[in-house]
Amino acid sequence: MQKFGGAIACALTATASGAAPVVPSAEQAPPAVFSPATLARADALLGKMSAEEKLGQLNQLFKFGKAPKLDVMVREGKLGSLLFVTDPAEINRLQRLAVEGSRWGIPLLFGSDVVHGYRTIFPVPIALAASWDTAMVEHVSAIGAMEARAGGISWTFAPMVDVARDPRWGRIVEGAGEDVHLNAEMAAAQVRGIQGPRLGTPGRLLASVKHFAGYGAGEGGRDHDAANISDAQLYNTYLPPFRAALQAGAGSVMSAYMDLNDVPATGNRWLLSDVLRGQWGFQGFVVSDNNAVLDLESHGFARDKRDAAERAFHAGVNMEMASYVNAYAHLPEALKDGAITAAEVDAAVRPILATKIQLGLFEQPYVDEALARDVAARAPAHRVEARLAAERSAVLLRNEGKLLPLSPTAYRRVALLGPLGDARQDTLGPWVFAHDLADTVTLAQGLRAKLGADVRLDVAPGVQIKRTTPSPFESIFKERSPAKWDAARAADELERALALARDADVVVLALGEKQDMIGESASRSTFALPGEQQQLMERVVALGKPVVLLLMNGRPLDLGWANAHVPAILELWYPGAQGGAAAANLLFGDASPGGKLPFSWPRNVGQVPLYYSHNLTQDPSEQGRRYWNEPSTPLFPFGFGLSYSTFTVTDIRLDKTEMSAGGSLEASAVIENTGTRPADEVVQLYVHQRHGGASRPVRELKGFERVTLRPSEKKTVRFSIGPKELGYWSAATRGWVNEASTFDVWIGTDSKAALKASFTQTR
Ligand code: BGC
């Protein structure tokens, strides 16, 4: 293995158009993850350890149930980390075996997927991204980290920063959607929250940025399928969020499952060593995704398990994550045979030991069980944060005739209909393990609490929705889904719901996808509302009552009909444990929606991939008419979201209209709340390069700010535009360039913003 902690070496060249090269600068190298003292201590430890003990640090296994073999492995120093142990007492027992029972007392790293909260469940990551509120995202990530650390976890497999431009892929719910800049900003915010200002901040965790790299680009949106990505797309689209996470100090990286341009990511030396360590100077360690090293054999890449271990090891995977058996068990033989060297082993183990040292695990290896209880007792404060996060993540997609917010006094009977109206597990979304399900406030509970005793609330699912093939994660859901309704029950339930709708003054529909219909192993070939939900919606709307559609989902759904017939549509995503309370506040105007879509919402699945930052290419005037059957534009653009108030953006200004490459300028505009309610709006900056060494996207998000304004209040929002915003990786020169050209700048409230200015960059 080579180049661990190597210096940054970006190959940056001048362009054919003669622009100045982007000079690699110190700020491009990520901050040092380890202090010199930490590295010296790790080296001293390495000097004492046997080869077997060193290789033991490279193993991470799952722990489900009683696994006595693990105890022996821990005592013999053959395990570096365990996954999925969440009981503090069991963590202490195992840690005692490592610290007091093994020769060098090296503590275990306990890992878990703390993806959107630990005990307190926040909205799913795509929802957090829709808040466009990095401070809030940092804050809730910090709460999740603190709760997990108090429970004995020291490492989370988050953030997921895979750019996702094909929403058939279920894991779009775990990231920030289609955009590079939004993904990068959310990645950095999450790392800051998870790790604190530096790795080893008390009460925080080690972050693992995943899945390196290109996992979001699997063919056909099919989970785990191959990704074929050009170098230009890799450097300009898929890699920058990883880079941003490392700049924020992320101490570990998880390698992805799929083939990247034919070479499996987990055996891809170019990716894991040349780019990650060589070009970027990453100092921390790489963990494989679960069983991804073993999978190198099933990819038809490695000959057998031992070959898989050697290939992953040489590619740059320090630690292997595996469920029960692992390929790295073959590394001792490989070392004996000379297939891997002692120096390579030291280089692989050093950052793992350094991480344990830096995290303070040698000093404080055990869980303070009283603290764990105390954190649970503080959960009420965390619940408030969870509600605010859900309110800030919601996106108002339609509000004809200002139906929303609903008047709290106008209705005597409210019907809440749909399969997601009273569904605890679904309200939370995927990737939750350590919570108490009873803490979940469903939509029904939230509305009931809001409406009080004088208003009657009727709740009915109307229809049942189920996956066609079961989810592989079903065994770990705390709320098992009921058996499939037979035809008679299905007919009865539908009629019961329609009868309630008939008697109601207002109907709230809660539709979307169950949480097991999204996430890992949850790709889909259609965006139709699953089951009979469309029919339920159409029959309810036909009754002529005011109807509000609440959506729970993590990917776009077919909303063409709803957008023409349902007056109000509010996207809640999977809003987390306080989702119902947040939804009630939003419905009745105690909170105003201010979230924005983190992806372009297609009209139907046939448009996919559909993203706003496409290239101009041939005949741009036909861009919206590339299909003869319907427009090739999205139903709702990226960055879109309505409010209960109204806003104008005016007075776009650039402080210069000409600058030389390497310089920077300030773009500003004035936003005003022209409505009657205090509310939030997200001001967005987009930039386009008119000509140069490559065809560039029609526009790209380069800055945003979420502002809160009172009625008539104005604010000047300012953005800086410089080499970071204007440089790109050119397929013509095969390097980073920052070219002489004319640039257009838009400032507005979604990716269709029309307010525009331009400037010229000279050499
Ligand atoms: C997922 C990872 C996750 C790991 C451990 C894998 O199947 O791809 O994202 O961190 O499991 O739960």
XYZ file of N, CA and C in Angstrom, residues 127-275:
447
model
N -34.431 15.008 3.293
C -35.261 16.054 3.890
C -34.384 17.149 4.480
N -33.350 16.740 5.202
C -32.451 17.743 5.787
C -31.839 18.595 4.683
N -31.506 17.949 3.558
C -30.951 18.717 2.427
C -31.982 19.712 1.916
N -33.264 19.311 1.936
C -34.330 20.185 1.442
C -34.525 21.416 2.332
N -33.945 21.395 3.513
C -34.014 22.588 4.373
C -33.072 23.674 3.861
N -32.062 23.289 3.115
C -31.018 24.215 2.645
C -30.497 25.031 3.835
N -30.413 24.383 4.967
C -30.040 25.086 6.193
C -28.869 24.328 6.825
N -27.668 24.731 6.451
C -26.491 23.970 6.890
C -26.287 24.068 8.402
N -26.641 25.194 8.982
C -26.450 25.327 10.441
C -27.353 24.325 11.166
N -28.583 24.205 10.688
C -29.510 23.260 11.318
C -29.013 21.819 11.117
N -28.525 21.529 9.917
C -28.050 20.174 9.637
C -26.845 19.842 10.524
N -25.962 20.808 10.688
C -24.815 20.584 11.579
C -25.304 20.315 13.007
N -26.282 21.079 13.423
C -26.795 20.975 14.787
C -27.442 19.601 15.036
N -28.306 19.157 14.116
C -28.966 17.867 14.372
C -27.974 16.709 14.227
N -26.970 16.880 13.361
C -25.934 15.829 13.263
C -25.167 15.746 14.576
N -24.939 16.896 15.186
C -24.220 16.921 16.472
C -25.055 16.236 17.556
N -26.365 16.458 17.533
C -27.221 15.808 18.548
C -27.169 14.290 18.365
N -27.294 13.844 17.125
C -27.215 12.400 16.850
C -25.890 11.833 17.332
N -24.818 12.563 17.062
C -23.484 12.103 17.467
C -23.382 12.037 18.988
N -23.894 13.051 19.662
C -23.775 13.080 21.124
C -24.579 11.956 21.771
N -25.776 11.727 21.227
C -26.586 10.633 21.786
C -25.886 9.285 21.564
N -25.306 9.124 20.377
C -24.647 7.844 20.074
C -23.398 7.662 20.928
N -22.620 8.735 21.063
C -21.378 8.616 21.848
C -21.706 8.315 23.304
N -22.752 8.949 23.795
C -23.153 8.686 25.181
C -23.586 7.239 25.352
N -24.037 6.618 24.265
C -24.443 5.212 24.330
C -23.306 4.251 24.020
N -22.107 4.771 23.791
C -20.944 3.899 23.601
C -20.496 3.734 22.155
N -21.183 4.369 21.219
C -20.782 4.306 19.807
C -19.699 5.360 19.574
N -18.674 5.003 18.792
C -17.648 6.019 18.523
C -17.491 6.323 17.036
N -18.263 5.629 16.202
C -18.043 5.771 14.752
C -19.386 5.644 14.040
N -19.691 6.593 13.176
C -20.893 6.449 12.360
C -20.543 6.334 10.886
N -21.360 5.565 10.175
C -21.173 5.429 8.730
C -22.039 6.471 8.054
N -21.632 7.686 8.176
C -22.342 8.840 7.622
C -21.318 9.977 7.538
N -21.486 10.950 6.692
C -22.645 11.141 5.817
C -22.520 10.378 4.498
N -23.687 10.063 3.905
C -23.685 9.560 2.537
C -23.747 10.768 1.609
N -22.780 10.877 0.738
C -22.688 12.089 -0.098
C -22.758 11.742 -1.580
N -23.359 10.592 -1.892
C -23.453 10.178 -3.293
C -24.453 11.057 -4.044
N -23.950 11.768 -5.046
C -24.855 12.548 -5.908
C -25.787 11.560 -6.601
N -27.094 11.844 -6.584
C -28.075 10.900 -7.136
C -28.927 11.616 -8.183
N -28.726 11.226 -9.429
C -29.479 11.862 -10.522
C -30.478 10.902 -11.143
N -30.616 9.750 -10.526
C -31.598 8.782 -10.993
C -32.407 8.335 -9.784
N -33.566 8.953 -9.574
C -34.327 8.665 -8.345
C -34.971 7.292 -8.318
N -34.794 6.513 -9.361
C -35.202 5.109 -9.220
C -34.349 4.461 -8.134
N -33.150 4.991 -7.947
C -32.230 4.473 -6.924
C -32.754 4.851 -5.537
N -33.041 3.827 -4.720
C -33.675 4.092 -3.423
C -32.808 4.881 -2.463
N -31.495 4.805 -2.641
C -30.638 5.446 -1.655
C -30.537 6.949 -1.855
N -31.268 7.482 -2.827
C -31.346 8.939 -2.961
C -31.828 9.551 -1.641
N -32.602 8.779 -0.882
C -33.148 9.277 0.394
C -32.050 9.533 1.438
N -30.888 8.892 1.251
C -29.821 8.998 2.257
C -28.856 10.145 1.994
N -29.040 10.828 0.856
C -28.091 11.887 0.518
C -28.804 13.204 0.281
N -28.126 14.084 -0.476
C -28.663 15.437 -0.672
C -29.177 15.649 -2.092
N -29.359 14.563 -2.861
C -30.016 14.711 -4.157
C -29.070 14.907 -5.316
N -29.509 15.730 -6.287
C -28.827 15.747 -7.585
C -27.659 16.718 -7.700
N -27.578 17.670 -6.788
C -26.662 18.778 -7.038
C -25.317 18.633 -6.320
N -24.281 19.072 -7.007
C -22.921 18.966 -6.476
C -22.729 19.896 -5.271
N -23.087 21.155 -5.460
C -22.823 22.142 -4.400
C -23.654 21.852 -3.154
N -24.928 21.526 -3.358
C -25.780 21.235 -2.200
C -25.267 19.995 -1.465
N -24.878 18.974 -2.230
C -24.306 17.780 -1.602
C -23.043 18.126 -0.825
N -22.192 18.959 -1.426
C -20.927 19.296 -0.765
C -21.186 20.074 0.524
N -22.099 21.024 0.475
C -22.392 21.823 1.671
C -23.001 20.957 2.771
N -23.903 20.051 2.378
C -24.530 19.174 3.371
C -23.506 18.175 3.927
N -22.606 17.721 3.069
C -21.554 16.792 3.520
C -20.712 17.459 4.606
N -20.271 18.669 4.318
C -19.397 19.367 5.273
C -20.149 19.655 6.576
N -21.412 20.068 6.452
C -22.189 20.383 7.661
C -22.345 19.137 8.531
N -22.618 18.010 7.887
C -22.799 16.782 8.674
C -21.496 16.369 9.348
N -20.386 16.480 8.622
C -19.105 16.105 9.237
C -18.808 17.014 10.422
N -19.043 18.308 10.254
C -18.800 19.225 11.385
C -19.666 18.839 12.574
N -20.907 18.450 12.296
C -21.796 18.059 13.401
C -21.362 16.749 14.037
N -21.004 15.785 13.201
C -20.664 14.457 13.720
C -19.354 14.486 14.507
N -18.344 15.127 13.937
C -17.015 15.077 14.553
C -16.704 16.262 15.454
N -17.466 17.360 15.278
C -17.087 18.589 15.974
C -15.967 19.267 15.205
N -15.373 20.313 15.799
C -14.353 21.060 15.066
C -13.140 20.221 14.689
N -12.868 19.148 15.430
C -11.758 18.268 15.053
C -12.062 16.861 15.526
N -11.460 15.885 14.850
C -11.647 14.504 15.282
C -11.141 14.374 16.716
N -11.966 13.796 17.562
C -11.569 13.675 18.964
C -12.248 14.714 19.845
N -13.124 15.517 19.279
C -13.911 16.445 20.094
C -14.753 15.614 21.073
N -14.677 15.927 22.365
C -15.400 15.086 23.327
C -16.886 14.974 22.994
N -17.413 13.789 23.160
C -18.844 13.579 22.958
C -19.259 13.453 21.504
N -18.333 13.452 20.584
C -18.691 13.308 19.174
C -18.125 11.999 18.624
N -18.330 11.785 17.336
C -17.974 10.509 16.707
C -16.949 10.707 15.601
N -16.462 9.597 15.126
C -15.709 9.567 13.873
C -16.725 9.462 12.736
N -16.588 10.286 11.702
C -17.487 10.207 10.539
C -16.862 9.317 9.470
N -17.708 8.666 8.702
C -17.216 7.890 7.569
C -17.997 8.326 6.341
N -17.345 9.048 5.467
C -18.038 9.575 4.301
C -18.151 8.449 3.265
N -19.359 8.293 2.720
C -19.604 7.125 1.880
C -20.481 7.497 0.706
N -20.531 6.679 -0.351
C -19.817 5.432 -0.595
C -18.863 5.746 -1.730
N -17.591 5.695 -1.465
C -16.574 6.168 -2.399
C -16.367 5.164 -3.514
N -16.714 5.501 -4.721
C -17.395 6.694 -5.235
C -18.158 6.316 -6.486
N -19.257 7.059 -6.673
C -20.066 6.867 -7.878
C -21.245 5.933 -7.687
N -21.518 5.563 -6.426
C -22.589 4.596 -6.139
C -23.956 5.101 -6.611
N -24.125 6.432 -6.634
C -25.404 7.006 -7.043
C -25.656 6.911 -8.536
N -24.657 6.477 -9.281
C -24.793 6.471 -10.745
C -24.967 5.056 -11.290
N -25.437 4.141 -10.454
C -25.639 2.761 -10.918
C -26.583 2.702 -12.105
N -26.293 1.825 -13.031
C -27.095 1.752 -14.257
C -28.563 1.508 -13.936
N -29.438 2.263 -14.597
C -30.880 2.068 -14.461
C -31.405 2.397 -13.077
N -30.581 3.043 -12.248
C -31.007 3.332 -10.881
C -31.098 2.069 -10.037
N -30.513 0.981 -10.540
C -30.606 -0.297 -9.816
C -29.501 -0.354 -8.767
N -29.910 -0.605 -7.515
C -28.941 -0.606 -6.434
C -27.871 -1.662 -6.703
N -26.616 -1.273 -6.479
C -25.450 -2.148 -6.586
C -25.029 -2.419 -8.032
N -25.769 -1.933 -9.038
C -25.336 -2.168 -10.418
C -24.149 -1.266 -10.763
N -23.480 -1.634 -11.858
C -22.254 -0.941 -12.253
C -22.503 0.538 -12.533
N -21.478 1.349 -12.269
C -21.531 2.778 -12.608
C -20.452 3.049 -13.650
N -20.859 3.647 -14.742
C -19.896 4.060 -15.755
C -19.922 5.572 -15.813
N -18.846 6.175 -15.370
C -18.821 7.626 -15.186
C -17.552 8.167 -15.844
N -17.708 9.170 -16.693
C -16.515 9.741 -17.329
C -15.653 10.419 -16.261
N -14.376 10.617 -16.586
C -13.493 11.302 -15.633
C -14.005 12.710 -15.334
N -14.505 13.391 -16.379
C -14.990 14.766 -16.161
C -16.163 14.756 -15.189
N -17.066 13.791 -15.355
C -18.202 13.730 -14.419
C -17.751 13.347 -13.022
N -16.782 12.453 -12.960
C -16.290 12.072 -11.635
C -15.727 13.291 -10.916
N -14.806 13.985 -11.583
C -14.143 15.112 -10.920
C -15.092 16.285 -10.670
N -16.015 16.511 -11.611
C -16.869 17.705 -11.484
C -18.158 17.444 -10.705
N -18.616 16.200 -10.697
C -19.938 15.939 -10.105
C -19.873 14.987 -8.913
N -19.254 13.844 -9.077
C -19.370 12.808 -8.042
C -18.343 12.937 -6.918
N -17.148 13.456 -7.235
C -16.116 13.512 -6.191
C -16.170 14.755 -5.290
N -16.612 15.925 -5.786
C -16.525 17.111 -4.918
C -17.193 16.986 -3.546
N -18.347 16.319 -3.413
C -18.893 16.214 -2.050
C -17.973 15.424 -1.104
N -17.266 14.422 -1.632
C -16.304 13.696 -0.789
C -15.178 14.638 -0.362
N -14.731 15.403 -1.343
C -13.656 16.352 -1.065
C -14.090 17.335 0.034
N -15.334 17.785 -0.068
C -15.833 18.749 0.917
C -15.887 18.110 2.306
N -16.279 16.842 2.357
C -16.341 16.148 3.653
C -14.936 16.013 4.240
N -13.960 15.743 3.385
C -12.583 15.615 3.888
C -12.052 16.974 4.330
N -12.422 18.016 3.573
C -11.994 19.369 3.988
C -12.563 19.706 5.362
N -13.745 19.156 5.639
C -14.357 19.408 6.954
C -13.749 18.493 8.013
N -12.826 17.612 7.603
C -12.081 16.819 8.575
C -12.500 15.368 8.701
N -13.347 14.859 7.810
C -13.819 13.468 7.950
C -12.620 12.523 8.096
N -12.692 11.670 9.088
C -11.545 10.824 9.416
C -11.569 9.462 8.764
N -12.710 9.059 8.189
C -12.712 7.777 7.482
C -13.610 7.865 6.255
N -13.358 6.950 5.351
C -14.066 6.910 4.065
C -14.523 5.473 3.861
N -15.757 5.283 3.387
C -16.232 3.926 3.088
C -16.205 3.699 1.577
N -15.593 2.598 1.177
C -15.539 2.299 -0.265
C -16.871 1.700 -0.707
N -17.228 1.951 -1.962
C -18.547 1.567 -2.460
C -18.576 0.115 -2.945
N -19.798 -0.354 -3.174
C -20.012 -1.741 -3.592
C -19.741 -1.999 -5.082
N -20.148 -1.011 -5.905
C -20.310 -1.365 -7.333
C -19.012 -1.219 -8.125
N -19.058 -1.726 -9.367
C -17.943 -1.509 -10.299
C -17.951 -0.048 -10.704
N -16.806 0.584 -10.650
C -16.670 1.938 -11.191
C -15.844 1.829 -12.464
N -16.480 2.098 -13.579
C -15.810 1.952 -14.880
C -15.101 0.593 -14.960
N -15.800 -0.432 -14.598
C -15.386 -1.846 -14.673
C -14.517 -2.329 -13.506
N -13.942 -1.416 -12.747
C -13.089 -1.868 -11.639
C -13.868 -1.656 -10.336
N -14.186 -2.732 -9.610
C -14.967 -2.559 -8.376
C -14.334 -1.490 -7.480
N -15.176 -0.614 -6.938
C -14.666 0.517 -6.150
C -13.804 0.033 -4.985
N -14.172 -1.122 -4.411
C -13.449 -1.607 -3.235
C -12.110 -2.258 -3.607
N -11.887 -2.480 -4.903
C -10.573 -2.980 -5.341
C -9.901 -1.983 -6.266
N -10.356 -0.739 -6.196
C -9.934 0.261 -7.185
C -8.794 1.113 -6.643
N -7.598 0.733 -6.997
C -6.419 1.400 -6.442
C -6.305 2.852 -6.911
N -6.708 3.077 -8.165
C -6.668 4.462 -8.666
C -7.515 5.366 -7.770
N -8.715 4.873 -7.439
C -9.645 5.672 -6.640
C -9.163 5.823 -5.196
N -8.857 4.681 -4.565
C -8.602 4.670 -3.117
C -7.193 5.116 -2.750
N -6.260 4.967 -3.688
C -4.897 5.403 -3.361
C -4.476 6.612 -4.179
N -4.558 6.517 -5.511
C -4.034 7.624 -6.327
C -4.819 8.916 -6.085
N -6.149 8.810 -6.131
C -6.947 10.029 -5.952
C -7.037 10.398 -4.470
